[in-house]
Amino acid sequence: MKIRAVITGATGMVGEGVLHECLRHPDVEAVLSISRRSCGVRHEKLKELLHDDFSDFSALEGELAEYNAAFLCMGVSSVGMSEERYRHLTYDLTMALARTLAKLNPDMTICYVSGMGTDSSEKGRIMWARVKGKTENDLLRLPLRGACMFRPGFIRPTKGLKHTHWFYRVLDPLFPLLTRLFPGSLLTLREIGLAMINAAGKESEKRVLEVSDIAMLARKGPSGGN
């Protein structure tokens, strides 16, 4: 199956890494990046739409209908943010796009970047985990061919990309040691991208993927180009 993927968050670290893997991968034939500002990448597979209002995608429906996968990588830190504001940026904006995509093409797979420790009960004490849990739960309820919730922990960035957070750049030399100390908590950004592509093309047996599940799914199928 050839994948035509919508990507959000390509101006951030995770989204840029997923986009990078999509552009290299033989099973991905087209990518549509939706963001408020340009991701700065030029490629024959890539089309970029700049869109200011992420609460309303009705004006883009004509562009979105031809895609069969969506990799939702947009996210913000909850540090210093009220629950209302964080919920709007994390839940409301994600669901606005996901509901539009489900309406246009129910034969689609959505992959959403959540996080290790997400609270599926939506009742825990940690604010971000509750909000992420509700986002996951409501995405899983959409009438779609597939939906996979990705819960990465520490992520090793892909060398050479522009949007790597300084925190991950500093820790990158320690990745081999951290892998030995915390084997179930670390992934490479390449693994996340490949796992999303494989989830869209072959469907994942699991709908909520922890670190070990993501690593396993990344190993299925072609590993992409060079």
PDB file of C-alpha atoms in Angstrom:
ATOM      1  CA  MET A   1       0.000   0.000   0.000  1.00  0.00           C
ATOM      2  CA  LYS A   2       1.339   3.409  -0.973  1.00  0.00           C
ATOM      3  CA  ILE A   3       1.037   5.982   1.775  1.00  0.00           C
ATOM      4  CA  ARG A   4      -0.107   9.558   1.304  1.00  0.00           C
ATOM      5  CA  ALA A   5       0.424  11.214   4.663  1.00  0.00           C
ATOM      6  CA  VAL A   6      -0.637  14.425   6.365  1.00  0.00           C
ATOM      7  CA  ILE A   7       1.896  15.610   8.951  1.00  0.00           C
ATOM      8  CA  THR A   8       1.549  18.240  11.655  1.00  0.00           C
ATOM      9  CA  GLY A   9       4.370  19.520  13.815  1.00  0.00           C
ATOM     10  CA  ALA A  10       7.060  19.496  11.121  1.00  0.00           C
ATOM     11  CA  THR A  11       8.540  22.670  12.615  1.00  0.00           C
ATOM     12  CA  GLY A  12       9.223  20.750  15.846  1.00  0.00           C
ATOM     13  CA  MET A  13      11.714  17.989  16.625  1.00  0.00           C
ATOM     14  CA  VAL A  14       9.444  14.951  16.403  1.00  0.00           C
ATOM     15  CA  GLY A  15       7.473  16.140  13.390  1.00  0.00           C
ATOM     16  CA  GLU A  16      10.635  17.071  11.506  1.00  0.00           C
ATOM     17  CA  GLY A  17      12.066  13.613  12.197  1.00  0.00           C
ATOM     18  CA  VAL A  18       8.910  11.845  11.043  1.00  0.00           C
ATOM     19  CA  LEU A  19       8.823  13.997   7.913  1.00  0.00           C
ATOM     20  CA  HIS A  20      12.474  13.113   7.250  1.00  0.00           C
ATOM     21  CA  GLU A  21      11.679   9.378   7.371  1.00  0.00           C
ATOM     22  CA  CYS A  22       8.619   9.800   5.158  1.00  0.00           C
ATOM     23  CA  LEU A  23      10.590  11.574   2.449  1.00  0.00           C
ATOM     24  CA  ARG A  24      13.207   8.782   2.470  1.00  0.00           C
ATOM     25  CA  HIS A  25      10.791   5.860   2.536  1.00  0.00           C
ATOM     26  CA  PRO A  26       9.800   3.990  -0.656  1.00  0.00           C
ATOM     27  CA  ASP A  27       6.256   3.292   0.587  1.00  0.00           C
ATOM     28  CA  VAL A  28       5.441   6.973   1.080  1.00  0.00           C
ATOM     29  CA  GLU A  29       4.512   8.627  -2.195  1.00  0.00           C
ATOM     30  CA  ALA A  30       3.256  12.010  -0.981  1.00  0.00           C
ATOM     31  CA  VAL A  31       3.381  14.132   2.161  1.00  0.00           C
ATOM     32  CA  LEU A  32       1.279  17.154   3.089  1.00  0.00           C
ATOM     33  CA  SER A  33       2.724  19.255   5.918  1.00  0.00           C
ATOM     34  CA  ILE A  34       0.295  21.599   7.667  1.00  0.00           C
ATOM     35  CA  SER A  35       1.819  24.229   9.911  1.00  0.00           C
ATOM     36  CA  ARG A  36       1.687  27.911  10.788  1.00  0.00           C
ATOM     37  CA  ARG A  37       5.155  28.547   9.381  1.00  0.00           C
ATOM     38  CA  SER A  38       7.307  26.824   6.808  1.00  0.00           C
ATOM     39  CA  CYS A  39       9.304  23.777   7.863  1.00  0.00           C
ATOM     40  CA  GLY A  40      12.044  24.869   5.461  1.00  0.00           C
ATOM     41  CA  VAL A  41      12.204  21.535   3.586  1.00  0.00           C
ATOM     42  CA  ARG A  42      11.967  21.182  -0.177  1.00  0.00           C
ATOM     43  CA  HIS A  43      11.304  17.771  -1.735  1.00  0.00           C
ATOM     44  CA  GLU A  44       9.403  16.390  -4.717  1.00  0.00           C
ATOM     45  CA  LYS A  45       7.142  14.346  -2.404  1.00  0.00           C
ATOM     46  CA  LEU A  46       6.326  17.261  -0.125  1.00  0.00           C
ATOM     47  CA  LYS A  47       3.522  19.798  -0.340  1.00  0.00           C
ATOM     48  CA  GLU A  48       3.300  22.417   2.379  1.00  0.00           C
ATOM     49  CA  LEU A  49       0.199  24.291   3.513  1.00  0.00           C
ATOM     50  CA  LEU A  50       0.529  27.250   5.861  1.00  0.00           C
ATOM     51  CA  HIS A  51      -2.584  27.518   7.995  1.00  0.00           C
ATOM     52  CA  ASP A  52      -3.168  29.899  10.906  1.00  0.00           C
ATOM     53  CA  ASP A  53      -6.357  28.588  12.515  1.00  0.00           C
ATOM     54  CA  PHE A  54      -5.846  25.025  13.746  1.00  0.00           C
ATOM     55  CA  SER A  55      -9.322  25.032  15.281  1.00  0.00           C
ATOM     56  CA  ASP A  56     -10.951  25.079  11.826  1.00  0.00           C
ATOM     57  CA  PHE A  57      -9.788  23.079   8.797  1.00  0.00           C
ATOM     58  CA  SER A  58     -12.910  23.514   6.666  1.00  0.00           C
ATOM     59  CA  ALA A  59     -11.050  25.678   4.155  1.00  0.00           C
ATOM     60  CA  LEU A  60      -8.557  22.839   3.557  1.00  0.00           C
ATOM     61  CA  GLU A  61     -11.020  20.005   2.995  1.00  0.00           C
ATOM     62  CA  GLY A  62     -10.369  19.948  -0.746  1.00  0.00           C
ATOM     63  CA  GLU A  63      -6.662  19.400  -0.067  1.00  0.00           C
ATOM     64  CA  LEU A  64      -7.091  16.753   2.649  1.00  0.00           C
ATOM     65  CA  ALA A  65      -9.423  14.268   1.004  1.00  0.00           C
ATOM     66  CA  GLU A  66      -6.771  12.417  -1.021  1.00  0.00           C
ATOM     67  CA  TYR A  67      -4.607  11.308   1.930  1.00  0.00           C
ATOM     68  CA  ASN A  68      -4.799   7.929   3.687  1.00  0.00           C
ATOM     69  CA  ALA A  69      -2.611   8.537   6.758  1.00  0.00           C
ATOM     70  CA  ALA A  70      -2.044  11.294   9.290  1.00  0.00           C
ATOM     71  CA  PHE A  71       0.962  11.640  11.579  1.00  0.00           C
ATOM     72  CA  LEU A  72      -0.029  14.102  14.302  1.00  0.00           C
ATOM     73  CA  CYS A  73       3.222  15.285  15.883  1.00  0.00           C
ATOM     74  CA  MET A  74       2.266  18.765  17.022  1.00  0.00           C
ATOM     75  CA  GLY A  75       2.703  19.341  20.744  1.00  0.00           C
ATOM     76  CA  VAL A  76       3.589  21.839  23.441  1.00  0.00           C
ATOM     77  CA  SER A  77       5.058  21.653  26.926  1.00  0.00           C
ATOM     78  CA  SER A  78       2.610  22.000  29.804  1.00  0.00           C
ATOM     79  CA  VAL A  79       5.176  23.807  31.988  1.00  0.00           C
ATOM     80  CA  GLY A  80       3.714  27.058  33.301  1.00  0.00           C
ATOM     81  CA  MET A  81       0.458  26.577  31.436  1.00  0.00           C
ATOM     82  CA  SER A  82      -3.083  26.422  32.784  1.00  0.00           C
ATOM     83  CA  GLU A  83      -5.049  23.237  32.197  1.00  0.00           C
ATOM     84  CA  GLU A  84      -7.565  25.152  30.091  1.00  0.00           C
ATOM     85  CA  ARG A  85      -4.880  26.532  27.789  1.00  0.00           C
ATOM     86  CA  TYR A  86      -3.006  23.232  27.559  1.00  0.00           C
ATOM     87  CA  ARG A  87      -6.227  21.370  26.791  1.00  0.00           C
ATOM     88  CA  HIS A  88      -7.026  23.821  23.992  1.00  0.00           C
ATOM     89  CA  LEU A  89      -3.599  23.465  22.364  1.00  0.00           C
ATOM     90  CA  THR A  90      -3.325  19.715  22.893  1.00  0.00           C
ATOM     91  CA  TYR A  91      -6.861  18.340  22.725  1.00  0.00           C
ATOM     92  CA  ASP A  92      -9.013  20.863  20.862  1.00  0.00           C
ATOM     93  CA  LEU A  93      -6.622  21.525  17.986  1.00  0.00           C
ATOM     94  CA  THR A  94      -5.729  17.857  17.512  1.00  0.00           C
ATOM     95  CA  MET A  95      -9.374  16.793  17.452  1.00  0.00           C
ATOM     96  CA  ALA A  96     -10.344  19.579  15.048  1.00  0.00           C
ATOM     97  CA  LEU A  97      -8.041  18.117  12.400  1.00  0.00           C
ATOM     98  CA  ALA A  98      -8.711  14.470  13.264  1.00  0.00           C
ATOM     99  CA  ARG A  99     -12.499  14.874  13.021  1.00  0.00           C
ATOM    100  CA  THR A 100     -12.121  16.620   9.666  1.00  0.00           C
ATOM    101  CA  LEU A 101      -9.910  13.813   8.362  1.00  0.00           C
ATOM    102  CA  ALA A 102     -12.285  11.110   9.636  1.00  0.00           C
ATOM    103  CA  LYS A 103     -15.189  12.792   7.865  1.00  0.00           C
ATOM    104  CA  LEU A 104     -13.305  13.105   4.580  1.00  0.00           C
ATOM    105  CA  ASN A 105     -11.665   9.680   4.543  1.00  0.00           C
ATOM    106  CA  PRO A 106     -12.680   7.021   7.081  1.00  0.00           C
ATOM    107  CA  ASP A 107     -10.271   4.609   5.345  1.00  0.00           C
ATOM    108  CA  MET A 108      -7.393   6.428   7.025  1.00  0.00           C
ATOM    109  CA  THR A 109      -4.933   5.606   9.777  1.00  0.00           C
ATOM    110  CA  ILE A 110      -4.031   8.283  12.319  1.00  0.00           C
ATOM    111  CA  CYS A 111      -0.855   8.085  14.405  1.00  0.00           C
ATOM    112  CA  TYR A 112      -0.716  10.474  17.347  1.00  0.00           C
ATOM    113  CA  VAL A 113       2.366  11.356  19.387  1.00  0.00           C
ATOM    114  CA  SER A 114       1.342  11.238  23.024  1.00  0.00           C
ATOM    115  CA  GLY A 115       3.911  10.396  25.704  1.00  0.00           C
ATOM    116  CA  MET A 116       5.102   7.873  28.245  1.00  0.00           C
ATOM    117  CA  GLY A 117       2.944   8.147  31.363  1.00  0.00           C
ATOM    118  CA  THR A 118      -0.211   9.271  29.588  1.00  0.00           C
ATOM    119  CA  ASP A 119      -3.274   8.699  31.783  1.00  0.00           C
ATOM    120  CA  SER A 120      -5.951   6.722  29.943  1.00  0.00           C
ATOM    121  CA  SER A 121      -8.318   7.035  32.925  1.00  0.00           C
ATOM    122  CA  GLU A 122      -8.325  10.842  32.511  1.00  0.00           C
ATOM    123  CA  LYS A 123      -8.594  11.078  36.318  1.00  0.00           C
ATOM    124  CA  GLY A 124      -5.009  11.180  37.578  1.00  0.00           C
ATOM    125  CA  ARG A 125      -3.244  14.017  39.387  1.00  0.00           C
ATOM    126  CA  ILE A 126      -0.883  14.944  36.532  1.00  0.00           C
ATOM    127  CA  MET A 127      -2.539  17.523  34.300  1.00  0.00           C
ATOM    128  CA  TRP A 128      -0.723  16.877  31.029  1.00  0.00           C
ATOM    129  CA  ALA A 129      -1.242  13.119  31.377  1.00  0.00           C
ATOM    130  CA  ARG A 130      -5.006  13.549  31.837  1.00  0.00           C
ATOM    131  CA  VAL A 131      -5.284  15.805  28.794  1.00  0.00           C
ATOM    132  CA  LYS A 132      -3.185  13.475  26.656  1.00  0.00           C
ATOM    133  CA  GLY A 133      -5.288  10.551  27.876  1.00  0.00           C
ATOM    134  CA  LYS A 134      -8.525  12.213  26.790  1.00  0.00           C
ATOM    135  CA  THR A 135      -6.969  13.064  23.431  1.00  0.00           C
ATOM    136  CA  GLU A 136      -5.934   9.438  22.919  1.00  0.00           C
ATOM    137  CA  ASN A 137      -9.322   8.097  23.990  1.00  0.00           C
ATOM    138  CA  ASP A 138     -11.304  10.369  21.698  1.00  0.00           C
ATOM    139  CA  LEU A 139      -9.007   9.700  18.737  1.00  0.00           C
ATOM    140  CA  LEU A 140      -9.535   5.973  19.255  1.00  0.00           C
ATOM    141  CA  ARG A 141     -13.310   6.510  19.108  1.00  0.00           C
ATOM    142  CA  LEU A 142     -13.242   8.112  15.661  1.00  0.00           C
ATOM    143  CA  PRO A 143     -14.659   6.070  12.747  1.00  0.00           C
ATOM    144  CA  LEU A 144     -11.318   5.333  11.075  1.00  0.00           C
ATOM    145  CA  ARG A 145      -9.591   2.323   9.545  1.00  0.00           C
ATOM    146  CA  GLY A 146      -6.879   2.606  12.173  1.00  0.00           C
ATOM    147  CA  ALA A 147      -5.594   4.777  15.007  1.00  0.00           C
ATOM    148  CA  CYS A 148      -2.353   4.330  16.952  1.00  0.00           C
ATOM    149  CA  MET A 149      -1.310   6.260  20.022  1.00  0.00           C
ATOM    150  CA  PHE A 150       2.484   6.587  20.312  1.00  0.00           C
ATOM    151  CA  ARG A 151       3.941   6.952  23.826  1.00  0.00           C
ATOM    152  CA  PRO A 152       7.672   7.611  23.471  1.00  0.00           C
ATOM    153  CA  GLY A 153       9.944   8.389  26.405  1.00  0.00           C
ATOM    154  CA  PHE A 154      13.394   9.881  25.863  1.00  0.00           C
ATOM    155  CA  ILE A 155      14.047  10.356  22.134  1.00  0.00           C
ATOM    156  CA  ARG A 156      17.440  10.303  20.462  1.00  0.00           C
ATOM    157  CA  PRO A 157      17.311  12.916  17.671  1.00  0.00           C
ATOM    158  CA  THR A 158      18.281  12.357  14.068  1.00  0.00           C
ATOM    159  CA  LYS A 159      21.616  13.993  13.305  1.00  0.00           C
ATOM    160  CA  GLY A 160      21.576  16.918  10.910  1.00  0.00           C
ATOM    161  CA  LEU A 161      17.995  18.057  11.460  1.00  0.00           C
ATOM    162  CA  LYS A 162      17.263  21.684  12.355  1.00  0.00           C
ATOM    163  CA  HIS A 163      14.616  21.544  15.066  1.00  0.00           C
ATOM    164  CA  THR A 164      16.298  19.341  17.665  1.00  0.00           C
ATOM    165  CA  HIS A 165      15.632  20.664  21.165  1.00  0.00           C
ATOM    166  CA  TRP A 166      18.791  21.760  23.008  1.00  0.00           C
ATOM    167  CA  PHE A 167      18.017  19.317  25.823  1.00  0.00           C
ATOM    168  CA  TYR A 168      18.266  16.354  23.463  1.00  0.00           C
ATOM    169  CA  ARG A 169      21.420  17.691  21.821  1.00  0.00           C
ATOM    170  CA  VAL A 170      23.115  17.867  25.218  1.00  0.00           C
ATOM    171  CA  LEU A 171      22.074  14.335  26.193  1.00  0.00           C
ATOM    172  CA  ASP A 172      22.757  12.712  22.820  1.00  0.00           C
ATOM    173  CA  PRO A 173      26.349  11.613  23.689  1.00  0.00           C
ATOM    174  CA  LEU A 174      24.937   9.828  26.738  1.00  0.00           C
ATOM    175  CA  PHE A 175      22.393   7.829  24.746  1.00  0.00           C
ATOM    176  CA  PRO A 176      24.344   4.502  24.776  1.00  0.00           C
ATOM    177  CA  LEU A 177      24.697   4.724  28.566  1.00  0.00           C
ATOM    178  CA  LEU A 178      21.071   5.750  29.059  1.00  0.00           C
ATOM    179  CA  THR A 179      19.966   2.833  26.878  1.00  0.00           C
ATOM    180  CA  ARG A 180      21.726   0.416  29.214  1.00  0.00           C
ATOM    181  CA  LEU A 181      20.389   2.113  32.350  1.00  0.00           C
ATOM    182  CA  PHE A 182      16.818   2.604  31.116  1.00  0.00           C
ATOM    183  CA  PRO A 183      16.280   0.042  28.318  1.00  0.00           C
ATOM    184  CA  GLY A 184      12.509   0.443  28.217  1.00  0.00           C
ATOM    185  CA  SER A 185      12.434   4.223  28.054  1.00  0.00           C
ATOM    186  CA  LEU A 186      14.468   5.265  25.003  1.00  0.00           C
ATOM    187  CA  LEU A 187      13.838   5.406  21.268  1.00  0.00           C
ATOM    188  CA  THR A 188      15.477   6.994  18.266  1.00  0.00           C
ATOM    189  CA  LEU A 189      13.505   9.510  16.269  1.00  0.00           C
ATOM    190  CA  ARG A 190      14.091   7.276  13.257  1.00  0.00           C
ATOM    191  CA  GLU A 191      12.298   4.424  15.032  1.00  0.00           C
ATOM    192  CA  ILE A 192       9.282   6.626  15.689  1.00  0.00           C
ATOM    193  CA  GLY A 193       9.073   7.667  12.048  1.00  0.00           C
ATOM    194  CA  LEU A 194       9.458   4.136  10.711  1.00  0.00           C
ATOM    195  CA  ALA A 195       6.906   2.789  13.175  1.00  0.00           C
ATOM    196  CA  MET A 196       4.348   5.355  12.051  1.00  0.00           C
ATOM    197  CA  ILE A 197       4.908   4.477   8.411  1.00  0.00           C
ATOM    198  CA  ASN A 198       4.545   0.777   9.194  1.00  0.00           C
ATOM    199  CA  ALA A 199       1.393   1.392  11.237  1.00  0.00           C
ATOM    200  CA  ALA A 200      -0.159   3.244   8.318  1.00  0.00           C
ATOM    201  CA  GLY A 201       0.854   0.683   5.720  1.00  0.00           C
ATOM    202  CA  LYS A 202       0.304  -2.592   7.524  1.00  0.00           C
ATOM    203  CA  GLU A 203      -1.810  -1.729  10.579  1.00  0.00           C
ATOM    204  CA  SER A 204      -0.536  -2.305  14.088  1.00  0.00           C
ATOM    205  CA  GLU A 205      -1.829  -5.088  16.305  1.00  0.00           C
ATOM    206  CA  LYS A 206      -1.887  -2.589  19.179  1.00  0.00           C
ATOM    207  CA  ARG A 207      -3.666   0.739  19.322  1.00  0.00           C
ATOM    208  CA  VAL A 208      -1.692   2.171  22.248  1.00  0.00           C
ATOM    209  CA  LEU A 209       2.047   1.729  21.715  1.00  0.00           C
ATOM    210  CA  GLU A 210       4.570   2.003  24.516  1.00  0.00           C
ATOM    211  CA  VAL A 211       8.314   2.326  23.884  1.00  0.00           C
ATOM    212  CA  SER A 212       8.953  -1.389  23.271  1.00  0.00           C
ATOM    213  CA  ASP A 213       5.946  -1.616  20.937  1.00  0.00           C
ATOM    214  CA  ILE A 214       7.187   1.334  18.875  1.00  0.00           C
ATOM    215  CA  ALA A 215      10.667  -0.172  18.579  1.00  0.00           C
ATOM    216  CA  MET A 216       9.223  -3.511  17.477  1.00  0.00           C
ATOM    217  CA  LEU A 217       6.908  -1.928  14.905  1.00  0.00           C
ATOM    218  CA  ALA A 218       9.807   0.106  13.492  1.00  0.00           C
ATOM    219  CA  ARG A 219      11.601  -3.120  12.591  1.00  0.00           C
ATOM    220  CA  LYS A 220       8.810  -4.381  10.340  1.00  0.00           C
ATOM    221  CA  GLY A 221       8.993  -3.795   6.600  1.00  0.00           C
ATOM    222  CA  PRO A 222      11.483  -1.752   4.515  1.00  0.00           C
ATOM    223  CA  SER A 223      13.854   0.506   6.401  1.00  0.00           C
ATOM    224  CA  GLY A 224      13.616   3.335   3.889  1.00  0.00           C
ATOM    225  CA  GLY A 225      16.189   4.996   1.690  1.00  0.00           C
ATOM    226  CA  ASN A 226      19.545   6.527   2.453  1.00  0.00           C
TER     227      ASN A 226
END
